[in-house]
Amino acid sequence: MSASFHPSEPGLAGLELLASAVILLDASGRINYVNPAAEILLENSLKALSHQKLAALFGNQDELDHVFSQALEHRFADVRQDLTLERTGREPLHVHSIISALDDPRYTILIELRENVQQLKLNREERMLDQSQVNKELIRNLAHEIKNPLGGIRGAAQLLELELPALHLTALREYTQVIIKEADRLQTLVDRLLAPHRRPHIVGDVNIHEVCERVRSLILAEFPLGLTIKRDYDASIPEFRGDKEQLIQTVLNIVHNAAHALAERMLAGDAELILKTRVARQVTLAKVRYGLALDLHIIDNGPGISPQIRDRIFYPLVSGREGGSGLGLTLAQTFVQQHMGVIECESRPGYTDFRIVLPLP
């Protein structure tokens, strides 16, 4: 069994400082050394990993053994490729690897691993799209199932009210009115659920800054005290084809939610929203590559989104505030996806950033 690496060993101590994960294997593919970044990536210590076969740590061992043997056969030539490291009971690791053969009896193979952020992003977007499709079908079917009985309940309550004896009309009418009003409330909810699927997609030329300015004026009219909305616009962003009213509703839903979350800061007078636009280049959206894309950020300095609902904020009827319908972000996601774009969120206390990315011509 070969000796483990010591950080003080000349020529190799610098590996401790690298941000990328570095692993040194012997000729049999066993681990002799991992740097701190590799310990973090592999979620294990050097002591626990030492002398284990690296390939045996993952479900796709045969594939990895083949890659390592290629490096040995072509000594001093780097093997560069994207790898998926399959892990039992956990999501696989998507990494970009550089595998090199070394002229050293102790350290035969050097492996450098970096998480493949683009692949992770694509996988996340794919899951979001799949979930969104499921949500839309669920909403459509559920709304239609609710709609018909609601009409019957409301009609029956109205007929019952007409048949009530005059003597008891005032006392009993209160109950029939409760039925009618609750049926109307549920009907309004159902109509909102079905709205994105009913309204035609009206396409025209859209200037994103006109959309932002419209939303800004609406929000400042509703929240005139204690709230500052800053503009950080890239004036070079071109017009694009889209449904202006849908995009106004999308941005308005997000900004409106943010404004409600800023209630305490408004009282303190330091509530802040930022509308920021940029151009993103070489962006992949729903597996399609675009040379240019609109990168719109809606940033607030509120308390952040609760960790309990952070992963579910785009699901129907999930709301982070009292009295919220839980439909605003669901509709926003639907409208963005109808424009072939994606919507993402990063949130922590004091900082929440909703990012909308749409393809540009």
C-alpha angles and dihedrals in degrees: 000000000000122000120262121247121265116208091226091062109119116256096015105061090088090068088074089068099049120111092212121077114258124191127183119204133189123229092278093055095254121143116255097167143003123186122227092266090055091049088056094045094047092039092228139095129253089245092056095042098043114119094002118127105254095214091052090063090070136058095238094059096146092055092050093046088055092051092050092048089053089057091051093049092052100045116202092008115114120233107210121185146126113265134192113214107202115214126192113246094359138078114276120258114243108205141166108228136200110193119188134179114230129208093231126104092218100044108036099161130033116198124191116192130190125178111253098235093181092056091048090051092049092049091049092049091048091052090048092051092048091048091048092053090050090048093051093051091046092049094047094048095042093047093052091047091053097042100066098049090046092059090051093048092050093046092049091051091052092050091047090053090053091051096049114115112255089238093063099028098107096047097043096038087072089066096046090049090054089054093048095047094047090048089051091049092052090045089055090050091050091049090053091050091053097040098095091051096047104046116081118243102250109200125200141133111303129198105198092207091058087054092050093046092050091052092044093055092047094050095045089051090054096040105032098158131066097358126109120190111196125200121220102172133170101217092197094071107117127225115264138193115268148113104284096195092051091050092048089052091048095053092039092054092052095043092045091053090048092050091054090049089054094058095115093045090050089058088052090047097235103096110137136187125184125202105198127179128188140160116249120200131214096007126172114215120178090345092306120116118224126188093213134022138175111248108199120181126192106193129181135178095223129127094282130240118302112258088228092068102022094105092045104044093114093051117105117266094010109130133171097204138059112268095012117141094216091226103099097083093037090057091044091054091047092051093046092050090050085060090052090251139119134232123208137177135211116185140173133147108299095012134065122166123188109193123199118190119191129174117253127208 
